[in-house]
Short mmCIF file of C-alpha atoms and ligand atoms in Angstrom, two decimals:
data_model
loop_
_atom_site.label_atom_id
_atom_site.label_comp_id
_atom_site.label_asym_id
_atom_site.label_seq_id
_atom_site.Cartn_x
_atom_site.Cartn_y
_atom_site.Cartn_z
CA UNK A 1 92.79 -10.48 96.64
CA UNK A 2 92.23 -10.89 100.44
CA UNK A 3 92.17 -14.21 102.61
CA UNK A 4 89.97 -13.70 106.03
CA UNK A 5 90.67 -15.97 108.69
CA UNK A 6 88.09 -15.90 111.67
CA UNK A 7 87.79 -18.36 114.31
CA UNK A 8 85.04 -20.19 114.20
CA UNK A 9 84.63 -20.63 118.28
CA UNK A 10 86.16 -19.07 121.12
CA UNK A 11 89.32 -17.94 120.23
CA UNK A 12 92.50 -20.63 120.54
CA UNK A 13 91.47 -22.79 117.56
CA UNK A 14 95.34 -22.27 116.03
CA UNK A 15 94.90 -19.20 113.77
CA UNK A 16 98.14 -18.59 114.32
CA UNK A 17 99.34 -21.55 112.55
CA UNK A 18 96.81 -20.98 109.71
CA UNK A 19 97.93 -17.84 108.93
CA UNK A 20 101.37 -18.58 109.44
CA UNK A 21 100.55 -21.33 106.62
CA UNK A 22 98.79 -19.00 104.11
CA UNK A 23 101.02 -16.25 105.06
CA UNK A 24 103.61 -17.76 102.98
CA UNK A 25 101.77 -16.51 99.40
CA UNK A 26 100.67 -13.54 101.19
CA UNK A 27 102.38 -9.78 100.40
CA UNK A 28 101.14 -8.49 103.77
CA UNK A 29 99.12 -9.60 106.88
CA UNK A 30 97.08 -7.40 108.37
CA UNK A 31 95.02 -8.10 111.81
CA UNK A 32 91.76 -6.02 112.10
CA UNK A 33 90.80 -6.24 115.44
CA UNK A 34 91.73 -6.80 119.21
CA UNK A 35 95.07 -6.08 120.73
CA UNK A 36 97.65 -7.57 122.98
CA UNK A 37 94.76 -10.39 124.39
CA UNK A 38 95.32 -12.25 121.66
CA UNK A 39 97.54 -15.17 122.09
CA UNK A 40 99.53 -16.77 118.49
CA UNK A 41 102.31 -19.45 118.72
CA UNK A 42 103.72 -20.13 115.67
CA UNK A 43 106.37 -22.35 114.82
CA UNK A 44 108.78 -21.86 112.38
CA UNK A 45 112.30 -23.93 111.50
CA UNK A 46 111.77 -25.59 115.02
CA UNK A 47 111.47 -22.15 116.92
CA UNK A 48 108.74 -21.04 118.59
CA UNK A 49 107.16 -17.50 118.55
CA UNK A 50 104.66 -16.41 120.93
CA UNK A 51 102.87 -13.11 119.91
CA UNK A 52 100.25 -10.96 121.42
CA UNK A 53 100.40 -8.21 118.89
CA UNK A 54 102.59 -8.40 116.14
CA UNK A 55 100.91 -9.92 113.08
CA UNK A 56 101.69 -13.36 112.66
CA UNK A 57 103.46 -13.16 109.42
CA UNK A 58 106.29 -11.25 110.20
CA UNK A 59 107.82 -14.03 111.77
CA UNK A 60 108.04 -15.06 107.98
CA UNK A 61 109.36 -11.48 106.85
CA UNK A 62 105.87 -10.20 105.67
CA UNK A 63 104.71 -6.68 105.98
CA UNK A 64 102.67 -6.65 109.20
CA UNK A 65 99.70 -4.13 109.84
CA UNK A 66 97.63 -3.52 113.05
CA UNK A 67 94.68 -2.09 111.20
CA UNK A 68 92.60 0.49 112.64
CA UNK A 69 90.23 -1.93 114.05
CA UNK A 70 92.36 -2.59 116.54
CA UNK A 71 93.66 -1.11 120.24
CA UNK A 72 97.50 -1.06 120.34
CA UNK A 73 99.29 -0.81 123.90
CA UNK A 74 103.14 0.69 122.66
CA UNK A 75 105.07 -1.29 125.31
CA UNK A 76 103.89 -4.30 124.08
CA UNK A 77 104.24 -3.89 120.28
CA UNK A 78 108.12 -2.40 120.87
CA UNK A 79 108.93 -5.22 123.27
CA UNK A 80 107.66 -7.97 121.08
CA UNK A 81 109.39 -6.18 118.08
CA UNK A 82 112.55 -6.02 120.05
CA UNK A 83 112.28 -9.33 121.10
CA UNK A 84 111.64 -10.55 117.35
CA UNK A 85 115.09 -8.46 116.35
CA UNK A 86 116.75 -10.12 118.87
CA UNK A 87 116.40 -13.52 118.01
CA UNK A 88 117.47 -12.57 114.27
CA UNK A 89 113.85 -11.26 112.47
CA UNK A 90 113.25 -8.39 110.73
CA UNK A 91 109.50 -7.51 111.56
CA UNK A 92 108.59 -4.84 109.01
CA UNK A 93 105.33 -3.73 111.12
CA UNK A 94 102.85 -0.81 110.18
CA UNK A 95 100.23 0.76 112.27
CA UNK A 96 97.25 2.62 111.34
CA UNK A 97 96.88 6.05 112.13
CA UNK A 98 93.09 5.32 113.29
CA UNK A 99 93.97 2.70 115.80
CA UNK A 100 93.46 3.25 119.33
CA UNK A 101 95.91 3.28 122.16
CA UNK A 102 95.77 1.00 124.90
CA UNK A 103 97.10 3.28 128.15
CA UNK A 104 98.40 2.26 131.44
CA UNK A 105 94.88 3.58 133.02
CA UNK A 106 93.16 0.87 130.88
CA UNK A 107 94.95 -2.46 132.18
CA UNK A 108 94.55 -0.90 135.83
CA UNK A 109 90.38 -0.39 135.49
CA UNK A 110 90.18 -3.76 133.36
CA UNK A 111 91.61 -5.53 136.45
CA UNK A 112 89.17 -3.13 138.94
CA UNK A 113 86.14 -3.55 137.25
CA UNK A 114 86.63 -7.48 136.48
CA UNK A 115 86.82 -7.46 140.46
CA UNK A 116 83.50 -5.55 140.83
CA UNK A 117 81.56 -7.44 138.47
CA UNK A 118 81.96 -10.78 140.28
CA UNK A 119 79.38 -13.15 138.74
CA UNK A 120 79.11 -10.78 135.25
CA UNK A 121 83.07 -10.82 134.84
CA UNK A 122 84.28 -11.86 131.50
CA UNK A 123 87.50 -13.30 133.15
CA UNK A 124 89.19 -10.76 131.09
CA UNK A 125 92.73 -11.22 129.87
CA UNK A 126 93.97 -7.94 131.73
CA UNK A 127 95.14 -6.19 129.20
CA UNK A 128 93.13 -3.47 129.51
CA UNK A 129 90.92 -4.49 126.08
CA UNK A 130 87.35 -3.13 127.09
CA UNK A 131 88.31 0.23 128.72
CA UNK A 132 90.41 1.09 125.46
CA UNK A 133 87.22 0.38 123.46
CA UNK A 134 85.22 1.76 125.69
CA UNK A 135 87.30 5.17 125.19
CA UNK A 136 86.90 4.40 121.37
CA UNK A 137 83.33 4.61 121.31
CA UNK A 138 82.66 7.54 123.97
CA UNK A 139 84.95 9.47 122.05
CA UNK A 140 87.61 10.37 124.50
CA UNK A 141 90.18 7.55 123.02
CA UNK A 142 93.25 8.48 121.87
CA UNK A 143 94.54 7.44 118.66
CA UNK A 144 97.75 6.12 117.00
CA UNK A 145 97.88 9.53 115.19
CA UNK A 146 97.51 11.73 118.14
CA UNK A 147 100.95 9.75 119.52
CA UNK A 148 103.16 11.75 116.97
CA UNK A 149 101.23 15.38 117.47
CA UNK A 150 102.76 16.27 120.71
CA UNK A 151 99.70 19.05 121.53
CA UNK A 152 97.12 16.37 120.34
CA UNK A 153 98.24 14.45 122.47
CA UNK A 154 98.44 16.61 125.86
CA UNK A 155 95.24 18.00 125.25
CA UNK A 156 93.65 14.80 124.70
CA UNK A 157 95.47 13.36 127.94
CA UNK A 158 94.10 16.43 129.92
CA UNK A 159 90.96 15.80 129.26
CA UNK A 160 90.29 11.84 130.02
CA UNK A 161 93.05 11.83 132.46
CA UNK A 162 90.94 13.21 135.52
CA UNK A 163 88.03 10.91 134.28
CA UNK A 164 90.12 8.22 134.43
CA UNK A 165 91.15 9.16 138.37
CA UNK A 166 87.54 9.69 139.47
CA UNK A 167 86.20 6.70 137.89
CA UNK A 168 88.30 4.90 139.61
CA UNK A 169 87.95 6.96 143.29
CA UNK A 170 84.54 7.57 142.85
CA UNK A 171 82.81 5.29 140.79
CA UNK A 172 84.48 2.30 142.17
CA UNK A 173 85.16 3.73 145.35
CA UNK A 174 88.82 2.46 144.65
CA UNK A 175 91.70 3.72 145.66
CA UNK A 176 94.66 4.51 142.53
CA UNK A 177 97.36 1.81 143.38
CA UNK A 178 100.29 3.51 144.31
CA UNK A 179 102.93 0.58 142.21
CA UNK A 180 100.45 2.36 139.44
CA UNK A 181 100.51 6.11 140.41
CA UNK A 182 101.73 7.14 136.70
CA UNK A 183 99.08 5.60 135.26
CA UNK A 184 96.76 8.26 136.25
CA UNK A 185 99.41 11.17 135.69
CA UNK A 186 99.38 13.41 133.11
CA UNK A 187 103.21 14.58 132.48
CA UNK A 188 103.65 11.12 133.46
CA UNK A 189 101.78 9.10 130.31
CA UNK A 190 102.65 12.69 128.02
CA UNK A 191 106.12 11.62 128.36
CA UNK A 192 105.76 7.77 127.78
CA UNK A 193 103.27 8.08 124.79
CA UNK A 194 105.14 10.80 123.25
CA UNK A 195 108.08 8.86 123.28
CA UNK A 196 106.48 5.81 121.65
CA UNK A 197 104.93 8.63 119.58
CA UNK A 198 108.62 9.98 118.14
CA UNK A 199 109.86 5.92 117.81
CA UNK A 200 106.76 5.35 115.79
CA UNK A 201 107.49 8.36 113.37
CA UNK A 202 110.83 7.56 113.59
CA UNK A 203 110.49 3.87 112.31
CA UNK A 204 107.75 5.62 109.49
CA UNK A 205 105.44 2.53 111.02
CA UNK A 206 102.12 4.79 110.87
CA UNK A 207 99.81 4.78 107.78
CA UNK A 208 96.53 4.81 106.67
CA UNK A 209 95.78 1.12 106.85
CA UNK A 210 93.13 1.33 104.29
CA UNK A 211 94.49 3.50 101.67
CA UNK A 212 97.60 1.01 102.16
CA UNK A 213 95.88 -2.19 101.95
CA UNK A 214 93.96 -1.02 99.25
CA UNK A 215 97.20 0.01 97.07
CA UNK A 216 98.28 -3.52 97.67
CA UNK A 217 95.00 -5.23 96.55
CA UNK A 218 95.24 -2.82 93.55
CA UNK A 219 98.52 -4.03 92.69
CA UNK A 220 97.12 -7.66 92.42
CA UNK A 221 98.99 -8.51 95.64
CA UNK A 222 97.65 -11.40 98.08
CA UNK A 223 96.44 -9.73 101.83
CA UNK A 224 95.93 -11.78 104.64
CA UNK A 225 93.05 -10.31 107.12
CA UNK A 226 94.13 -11.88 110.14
CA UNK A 227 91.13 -12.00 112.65
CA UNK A 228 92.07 -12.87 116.38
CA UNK A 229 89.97 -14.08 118.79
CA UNK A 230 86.98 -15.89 117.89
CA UNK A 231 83.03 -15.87 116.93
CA UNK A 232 81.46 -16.56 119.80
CA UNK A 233 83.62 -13.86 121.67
CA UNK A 234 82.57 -11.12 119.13
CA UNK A 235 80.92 -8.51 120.40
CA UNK A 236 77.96 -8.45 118.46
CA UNK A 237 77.60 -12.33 118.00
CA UNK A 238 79.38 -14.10 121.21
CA UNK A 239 77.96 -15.10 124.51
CA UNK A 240 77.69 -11.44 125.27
CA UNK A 241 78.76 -9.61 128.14
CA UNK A 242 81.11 -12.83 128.59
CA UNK A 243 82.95 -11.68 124.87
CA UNK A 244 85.63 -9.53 124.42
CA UNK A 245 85.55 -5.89 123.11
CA UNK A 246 85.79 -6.17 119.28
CA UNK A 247 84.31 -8.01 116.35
CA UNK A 248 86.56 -11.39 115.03
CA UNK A 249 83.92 -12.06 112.66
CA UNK A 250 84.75 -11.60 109.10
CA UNK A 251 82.54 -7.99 108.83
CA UNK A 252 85.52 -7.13 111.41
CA UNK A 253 87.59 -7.12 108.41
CA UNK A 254 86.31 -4.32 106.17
CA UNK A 255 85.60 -1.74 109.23
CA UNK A 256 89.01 -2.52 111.14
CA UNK A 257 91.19 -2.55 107.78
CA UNK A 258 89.61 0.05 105.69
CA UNK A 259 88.98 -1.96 102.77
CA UNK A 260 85.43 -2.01 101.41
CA UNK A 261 82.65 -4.99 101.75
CA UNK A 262 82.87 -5.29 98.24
CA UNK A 263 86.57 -6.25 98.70
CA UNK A 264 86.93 -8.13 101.72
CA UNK A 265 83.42 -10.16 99.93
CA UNK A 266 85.66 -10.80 96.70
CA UNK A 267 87.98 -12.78 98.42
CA UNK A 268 88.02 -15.71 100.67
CA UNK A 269 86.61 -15.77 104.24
CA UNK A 270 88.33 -19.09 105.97
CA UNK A 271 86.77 -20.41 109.16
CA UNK A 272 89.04 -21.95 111.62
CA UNK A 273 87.61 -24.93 113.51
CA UNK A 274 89.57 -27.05 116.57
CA UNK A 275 88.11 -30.75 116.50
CA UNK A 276 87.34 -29.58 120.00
CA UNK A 277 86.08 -26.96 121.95
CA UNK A 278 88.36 -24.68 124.22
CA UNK A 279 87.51 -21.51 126.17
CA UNK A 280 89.81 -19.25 128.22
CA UNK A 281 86.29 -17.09 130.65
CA UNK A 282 83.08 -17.46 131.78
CA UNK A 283 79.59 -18.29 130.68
CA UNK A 284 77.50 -20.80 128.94
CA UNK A 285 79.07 -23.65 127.20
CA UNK A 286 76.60 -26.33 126.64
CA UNK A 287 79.23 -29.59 125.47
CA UNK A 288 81.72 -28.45 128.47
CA UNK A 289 83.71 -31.75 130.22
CA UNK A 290 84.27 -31.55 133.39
CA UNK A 291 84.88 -28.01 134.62
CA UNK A 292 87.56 -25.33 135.64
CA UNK A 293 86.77 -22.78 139.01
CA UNK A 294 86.62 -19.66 138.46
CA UNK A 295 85.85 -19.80 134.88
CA UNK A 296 82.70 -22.69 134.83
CA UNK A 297 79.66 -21.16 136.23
CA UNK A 298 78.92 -22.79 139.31
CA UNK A 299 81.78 -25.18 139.29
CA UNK A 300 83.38 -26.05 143.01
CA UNK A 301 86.34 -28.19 142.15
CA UNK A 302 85.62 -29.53 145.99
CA UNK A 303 83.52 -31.91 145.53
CA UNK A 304 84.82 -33.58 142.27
CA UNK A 305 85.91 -37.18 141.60
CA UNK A 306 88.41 -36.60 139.62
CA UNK A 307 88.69 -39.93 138.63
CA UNK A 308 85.21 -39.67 137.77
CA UNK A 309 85.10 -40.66 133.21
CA UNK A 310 84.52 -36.66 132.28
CA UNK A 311 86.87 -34.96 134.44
CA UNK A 312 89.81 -37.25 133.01
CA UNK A 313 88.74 -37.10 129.58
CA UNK A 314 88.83 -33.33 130.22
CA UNK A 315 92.33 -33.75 131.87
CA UNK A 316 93.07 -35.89 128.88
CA UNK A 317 92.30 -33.52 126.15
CA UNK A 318 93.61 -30.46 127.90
CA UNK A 319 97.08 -31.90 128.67
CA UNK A 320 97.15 -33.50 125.08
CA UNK A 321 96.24 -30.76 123.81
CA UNK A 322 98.00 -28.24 125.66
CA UNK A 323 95.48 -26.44 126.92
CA UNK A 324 96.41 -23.67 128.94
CA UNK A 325 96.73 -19.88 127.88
CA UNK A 326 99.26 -18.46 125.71
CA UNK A 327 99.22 -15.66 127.15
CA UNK A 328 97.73 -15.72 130.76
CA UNK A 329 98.96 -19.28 131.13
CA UNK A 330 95.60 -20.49 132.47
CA UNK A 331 93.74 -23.98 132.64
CA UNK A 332 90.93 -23.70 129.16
CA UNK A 333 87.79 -25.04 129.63
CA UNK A 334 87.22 -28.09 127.38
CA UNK A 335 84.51 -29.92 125.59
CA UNK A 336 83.29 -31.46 122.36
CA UNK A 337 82.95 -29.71 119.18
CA UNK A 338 80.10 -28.04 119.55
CA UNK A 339 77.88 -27.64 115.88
CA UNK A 340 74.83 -25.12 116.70
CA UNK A 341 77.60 -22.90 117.42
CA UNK A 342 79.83 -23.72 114.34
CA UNK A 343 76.24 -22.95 112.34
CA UNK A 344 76.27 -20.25 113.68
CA UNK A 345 80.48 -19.06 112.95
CA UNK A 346 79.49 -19.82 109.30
CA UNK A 347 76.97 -17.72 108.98
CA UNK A 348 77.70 -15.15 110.82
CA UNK A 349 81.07 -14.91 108.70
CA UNK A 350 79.74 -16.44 105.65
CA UNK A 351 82.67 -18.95 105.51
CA UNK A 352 84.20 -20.11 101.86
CA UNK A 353 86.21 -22.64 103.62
CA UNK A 354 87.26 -24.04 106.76
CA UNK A 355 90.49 -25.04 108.21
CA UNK A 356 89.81 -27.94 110.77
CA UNK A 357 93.19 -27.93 113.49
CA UNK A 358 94.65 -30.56 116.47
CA UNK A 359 92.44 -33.38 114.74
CA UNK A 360 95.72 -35.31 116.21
CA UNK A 361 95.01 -34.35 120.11
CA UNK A 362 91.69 -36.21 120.12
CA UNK A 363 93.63 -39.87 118.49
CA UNK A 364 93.87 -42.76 120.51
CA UNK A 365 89.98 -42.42 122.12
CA UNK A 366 87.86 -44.89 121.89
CA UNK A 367 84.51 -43.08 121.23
CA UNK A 368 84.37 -39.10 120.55
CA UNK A 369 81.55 -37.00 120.35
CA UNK A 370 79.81 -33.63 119.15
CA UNK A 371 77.06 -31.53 120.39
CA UNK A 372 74.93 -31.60 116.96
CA UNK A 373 71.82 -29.55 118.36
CA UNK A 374 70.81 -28.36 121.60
CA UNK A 375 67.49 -28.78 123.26
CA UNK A 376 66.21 -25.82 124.28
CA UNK A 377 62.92 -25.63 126.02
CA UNK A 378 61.72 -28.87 124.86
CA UNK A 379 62.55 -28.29 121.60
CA UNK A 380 65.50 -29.27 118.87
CA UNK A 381 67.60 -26.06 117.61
CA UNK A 382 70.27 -26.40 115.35
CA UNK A 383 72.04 -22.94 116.44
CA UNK A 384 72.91 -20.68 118.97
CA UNK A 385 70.19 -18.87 120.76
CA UNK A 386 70.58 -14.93 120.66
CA UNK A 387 70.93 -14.38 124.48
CA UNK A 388 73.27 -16.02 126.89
CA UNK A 389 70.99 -17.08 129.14
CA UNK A 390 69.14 -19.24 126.70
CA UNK A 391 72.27 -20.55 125.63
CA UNK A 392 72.67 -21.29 128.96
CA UNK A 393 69.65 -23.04 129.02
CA UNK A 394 70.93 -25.28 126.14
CA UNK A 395 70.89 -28.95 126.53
CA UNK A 396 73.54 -30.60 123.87
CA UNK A 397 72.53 -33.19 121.65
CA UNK A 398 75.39 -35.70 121.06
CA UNK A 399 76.14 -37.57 118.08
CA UNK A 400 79.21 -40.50 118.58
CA UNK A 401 82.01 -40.91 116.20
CA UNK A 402 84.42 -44.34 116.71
CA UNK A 403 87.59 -43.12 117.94
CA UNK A 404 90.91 -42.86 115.29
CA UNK A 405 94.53 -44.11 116.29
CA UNK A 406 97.46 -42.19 117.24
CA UNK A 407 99.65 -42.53 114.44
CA UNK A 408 102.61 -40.41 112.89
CA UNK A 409 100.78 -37.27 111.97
CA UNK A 410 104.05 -36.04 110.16
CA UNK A 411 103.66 -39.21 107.70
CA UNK A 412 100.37 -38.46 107.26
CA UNK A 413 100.88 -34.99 106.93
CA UNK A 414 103.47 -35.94 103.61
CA UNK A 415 101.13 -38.36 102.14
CA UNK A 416 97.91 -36.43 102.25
CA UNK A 417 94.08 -36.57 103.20
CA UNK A 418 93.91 -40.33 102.05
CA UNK A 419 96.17 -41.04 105.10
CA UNK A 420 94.47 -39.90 107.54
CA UNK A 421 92.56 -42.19 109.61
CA UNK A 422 89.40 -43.19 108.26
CA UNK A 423 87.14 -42.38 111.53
CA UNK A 424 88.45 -38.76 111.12
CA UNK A 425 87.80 -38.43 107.67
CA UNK A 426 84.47 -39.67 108.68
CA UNK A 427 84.47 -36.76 111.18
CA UNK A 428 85.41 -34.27 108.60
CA UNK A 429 83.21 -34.86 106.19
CA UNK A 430 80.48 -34.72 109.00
CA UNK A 431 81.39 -31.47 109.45
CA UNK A 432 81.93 -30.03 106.05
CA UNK A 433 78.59 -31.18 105.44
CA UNK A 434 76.80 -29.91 108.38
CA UNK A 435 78.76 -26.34 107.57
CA UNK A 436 78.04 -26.98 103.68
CA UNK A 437 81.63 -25.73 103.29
CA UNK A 438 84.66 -27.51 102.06
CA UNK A 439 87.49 -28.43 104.10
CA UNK A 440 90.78 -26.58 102.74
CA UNK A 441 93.51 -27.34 105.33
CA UNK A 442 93.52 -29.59 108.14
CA UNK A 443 96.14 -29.46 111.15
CA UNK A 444 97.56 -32.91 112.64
CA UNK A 445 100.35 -31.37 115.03
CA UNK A 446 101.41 -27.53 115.78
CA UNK A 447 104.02 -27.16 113.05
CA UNK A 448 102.68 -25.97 110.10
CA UNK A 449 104.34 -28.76 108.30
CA UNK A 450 101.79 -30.94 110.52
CA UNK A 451 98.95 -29.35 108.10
CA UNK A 452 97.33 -31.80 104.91
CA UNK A 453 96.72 -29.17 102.98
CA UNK A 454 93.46 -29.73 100.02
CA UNK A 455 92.90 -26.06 98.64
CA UNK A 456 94.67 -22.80 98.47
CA UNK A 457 92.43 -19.82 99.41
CA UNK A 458 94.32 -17.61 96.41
CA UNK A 459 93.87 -17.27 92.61
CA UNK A 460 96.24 -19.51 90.92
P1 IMP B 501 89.41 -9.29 126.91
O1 IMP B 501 89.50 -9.46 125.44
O2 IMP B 501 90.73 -9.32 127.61
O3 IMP B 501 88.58 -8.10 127.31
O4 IMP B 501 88.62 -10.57 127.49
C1 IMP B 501 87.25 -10.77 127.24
C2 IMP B 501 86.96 -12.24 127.04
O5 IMP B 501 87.57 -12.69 125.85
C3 IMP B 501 87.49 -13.14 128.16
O6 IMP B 501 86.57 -14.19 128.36
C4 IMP B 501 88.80 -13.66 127.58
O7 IMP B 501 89.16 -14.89 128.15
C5 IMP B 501 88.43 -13.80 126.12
N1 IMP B 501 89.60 -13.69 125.24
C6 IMP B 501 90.25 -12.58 124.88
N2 IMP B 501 91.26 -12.85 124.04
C7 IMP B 501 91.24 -14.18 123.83
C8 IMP B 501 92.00 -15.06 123.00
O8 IMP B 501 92.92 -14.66 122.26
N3 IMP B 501 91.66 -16.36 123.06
C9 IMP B 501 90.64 -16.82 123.81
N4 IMP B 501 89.89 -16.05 124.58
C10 IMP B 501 90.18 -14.72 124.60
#
C-alpha cells in the first residue's frame, strides 16, 4: 500500500520528521515532486541530517526514489549522497528516468528574474526550481534519461543552450555573469552532465519510477510518497504566483511517481499540520504576527516597536520554534494556525489523517489563538479564496484557546495522548473536528521519539 504525506500549509510543518517516523515500516520512500528547495532535518540516534534532495528515509537505510515528478540538480544529489557516506550511511537512492534536470543556467535566471519581478517575486529559494519546470513544460527540458545518452544529450544542450544566453542578454537585458560563464556553455555543461550522466549509470540509480514503485506495491510492500513543500505553495492550489513550481498536494503523487489514482487513492493520504503557521516568501497571509522585510508585503521594519505584544510573540514563537530556513537560513514569517486554509489542505488532498507537529513550541503562553474564518468583503468564509488578492483581502477571524504548560514533552511523549496537557488536547480535538479527520501522530519536540503516536497509516 502507499502512505502520502502532504503538508497541509506552506511548507516547514516537519515532514521530515513524519516521514522519518513512518519510514520505519516503509520498503521504500519515494518523493514526487520539487527538488533541492526543499528543506528536511531529521534526527536520528542524536544526529542530525539536513537534506535538500535525498529522500528522507535513507537516512534509515530505505530505498530512496526521486520520482519523475520531480527536477533533480546532480551536484546536489552526489554531494548530499557523499556527504551521507561519509558520516557512515548507505543511501541506496534511485532516480527516475523521466525526471528533469536542474542545470547551472536555471539557478543563474531564478536569481535574475526574482530581481526583475520586484513586487511579483516569490522570494524564491534560488535553486533554480521554476526555470527547470519551466523547461519541463515548453518542452526543451532535459531529462534524467538524456544524462546517460551522450548524443541526447548534446543535441538537446545545443538547442536550449543559446535560448538560455539570449534570454538572459536580451530578454532581461542582463549581462551572463562571468563567476557563471559555464553555465551558458555548451562543451562546458556536455562535460559536467555527462559525467553525472556515466556516475548515474554507473551506480544503476536510474529507473522507471513507476514501473518500480508499482512492482513494490505489487509485492504487498509499504511505499512512502513523500510530498515536499506544502499546499498552499502548490502550483495549482497555493497563493499563486507567490508558490513554487510543482504540485505538494496529494494528486502530486500519482503524476510525479507513476503509480495510478486508483493506487495512490487505496492508500492513506496524511496531512501534516504545525500548531502554527510558518512561511519562508511573499504574499498574503491573513493570521501573520508581526512581520519580516522583504518577505511581508508592505512591511518596513523601521518603524516597529519591537517591544510592541505581536512583534515579541512573533520573536517568541520563531526563536522557540526555530524558525529560520533549513536551507536558505532565513527569518519565517509567523502566525497562528490558520483554519480556512487547513479546509482547504484537506480537501484539496482529501486527507485520511493528520499529523499535528511542534504542539511543544507554543507551551508556556498564556492565551493562543487561530484564524477560524476570514471575513472577506463583509462576509464570513470558512476557506481560502481562489485568487491571491482576495486572500489578501482576508480579514482573520480568531477563536482563543487557554494557553498549556511547558512540561517534559519526552515524558509525555512515553506515556501517551492522555499526558498531554489538557488545553492542547482541547486544541486538537478543535482541529480534528473542524478537518473531520482524525489525529494519527502528534509531534512534542524534533526527535521523532518526541512524537505520541495514536494510529499507524499501514495495514496491520
Ligand atoms: P522555489 O520553490 O525555490 O521556486 O520558491 C518558490 C516559493 O516556494 C518561495 O516562496 C519559497 O520560499 C517557497 N518554498 C520553496 N521550497 C520551500 C520549502 O521547502 N519550504 C517552504 N517554502 C518553500
Amino acid at each position: 500500500m502507499t502512505v502520502t504525506i502532504v503538508g497541509a500549509q506552506l511548507g516547514d510543518e516537519g515532514k521530515g520528521g513524519v516521514v522519518d517516523l513512518y519510514g520505519d515500516a516503509a520498503d521504500v520512500v519515494a518523493r514526487y515532486q520539487g527538488g533541492d528547495n526543499a528543506g528536511h532535518t531529521v534526527v536520528y540516534d542524536d544526529e542530525e541530517y539536513k537534506l535538500s534532495l535525498v529522500p528522507s528515509g535513507a537516512v534509515r537505510g530505505k530505498i530512496g526514489v526521486l520520482g519523475n515528478g520531480c527536477v533533480v540538480n546532480p551536484e546536489t544529489l552526489f554531494d548530499e549522497l557523499d556527504q551521507l557516506r561519509e558520516r557512515g550511511l548507505e543511501p541506496d537512492v534511485r532516480v527516475a528516468a523521466r525526471a528533469h534536470a536542474i542545470l547551472p543556467y536555471h539557478r543563474v535566471i531564478d536569481g535574475i528574474e526574482e530581481d526583475q519581478k520586484a513586487d511579483l517575486a516569490a522570494g524564491t529559494t534560488g535553486r533554480g526550481i521554476g526555470p527547470a519546470y519551466e523547461d519541463k513544460a515548453g518542452r526543451r527540458g532535459i531529462r534524467i534519461g538524456d544524462l546517460t545518452e551522450p548524443d541526447v544529450l548534446r543535441q538537446r544542450l545545443e538547442y536550449v543552450v543559446p535560448q538560455k544566453r539570449a534570454l538572459v542578454t536580451e530578454v532581461f537585458g542582463a549581462a551572463i555573469p562571468t563567476e557563471h560563464a559555464d553555465a551558458f556553455d555548451v562543451d562546458a555543461l556536455f562535460e559536467q552532465y555527462r559525467r553525472y550522466g556515466e556516475r548515474l549509470a554507473d551506480e544503476d540509480m536510474v529507473v522507471d519510477s513507476g514501473t518500480f514503485l508499482q512492482q513494490r506495491v505489487d509485492a504487498d510492500e509499504n511505499v512512502l510518497l513523500e510530498g515536499a513543500q506544502g499546499t498552499s505553495i502548490d502550483i495549482d492550489h497555493g497563493i499563486y504566483p507567490y508558490v513554487t513550481s510543482s504540485n505538494p498536494t496529494a494528486g502530486g503523487a500519482t503524476i510525479g511517481t507513476g503509480l495510478g489514482p486508483t493506487v495512490v487513492g487505496q492508500g492513506e493520504v496524511i496531512g501534516i499540520v504545525k500548531a502554527y503557521l510558518s512561511r519562508v516568501g511573499t504574499g498574503p497571509l491573513p493570521t501573520e504576527l508581526g512581520g519580516v522585510e522583504g518577505q511581508t508585503p508592505g512591511y518596513d521594519s523601521e518603524g516597529v516597536d519591537e517591544d510592541a505584544p505581536e512583534e515579541r510573540l512573533a520573536t517568541y514563537i520563531r526563536d522557540e520554534g526555530g524558525e529560520y530556513g533549513t536551507v536558505t537560513g532565513r527569518p519565517r514569517r509567523v502566525g497562528w494556525l490558520d483554519v480556512p486554509m487547513l479546509r482547504h489542505a484537506a480537501r484539496a488532498s482529501g486527507f485520511t489523517g493528520l499529523a499535528v507537529n511542534h504542539i511543544d513550541v507554543l507551551a508556556g503562553l498564556e492565551e493562543v489563538k487561530v484564524g477560524h474564518s476570514y471575513e472577506f468583503d463583509g462576509e464570513a468564509v470558512e476557506t481560502v479564496p481562489p485568487t491571491t488578492e482576495q486572500w489578501g483581502r482576508c480579514e482573520a477571524t480568531y477563536r482563543s484557546f487557554d494557553g498549556w504548560p511547558e512540561v517534559d514533552w519526552s515524558a509525555v511523549a512515553e506515556s501517551g495522548y492522555e499526558a498531554i496537557p489538557e488545553n492542547a488536547r482541547s486544541y486538537l480535538e478543535y482541529l480534528s473536528a473542524e478537518l473531520d479527520t482524525p489525529i494519527y501522530a502528534i509531534g512534542v519536540g524534533p526527535g521523532r521519539e518526541e512524537t505520541v503516536i495514536l494510529e499507524s497509516p499501514y495495514d496491520d
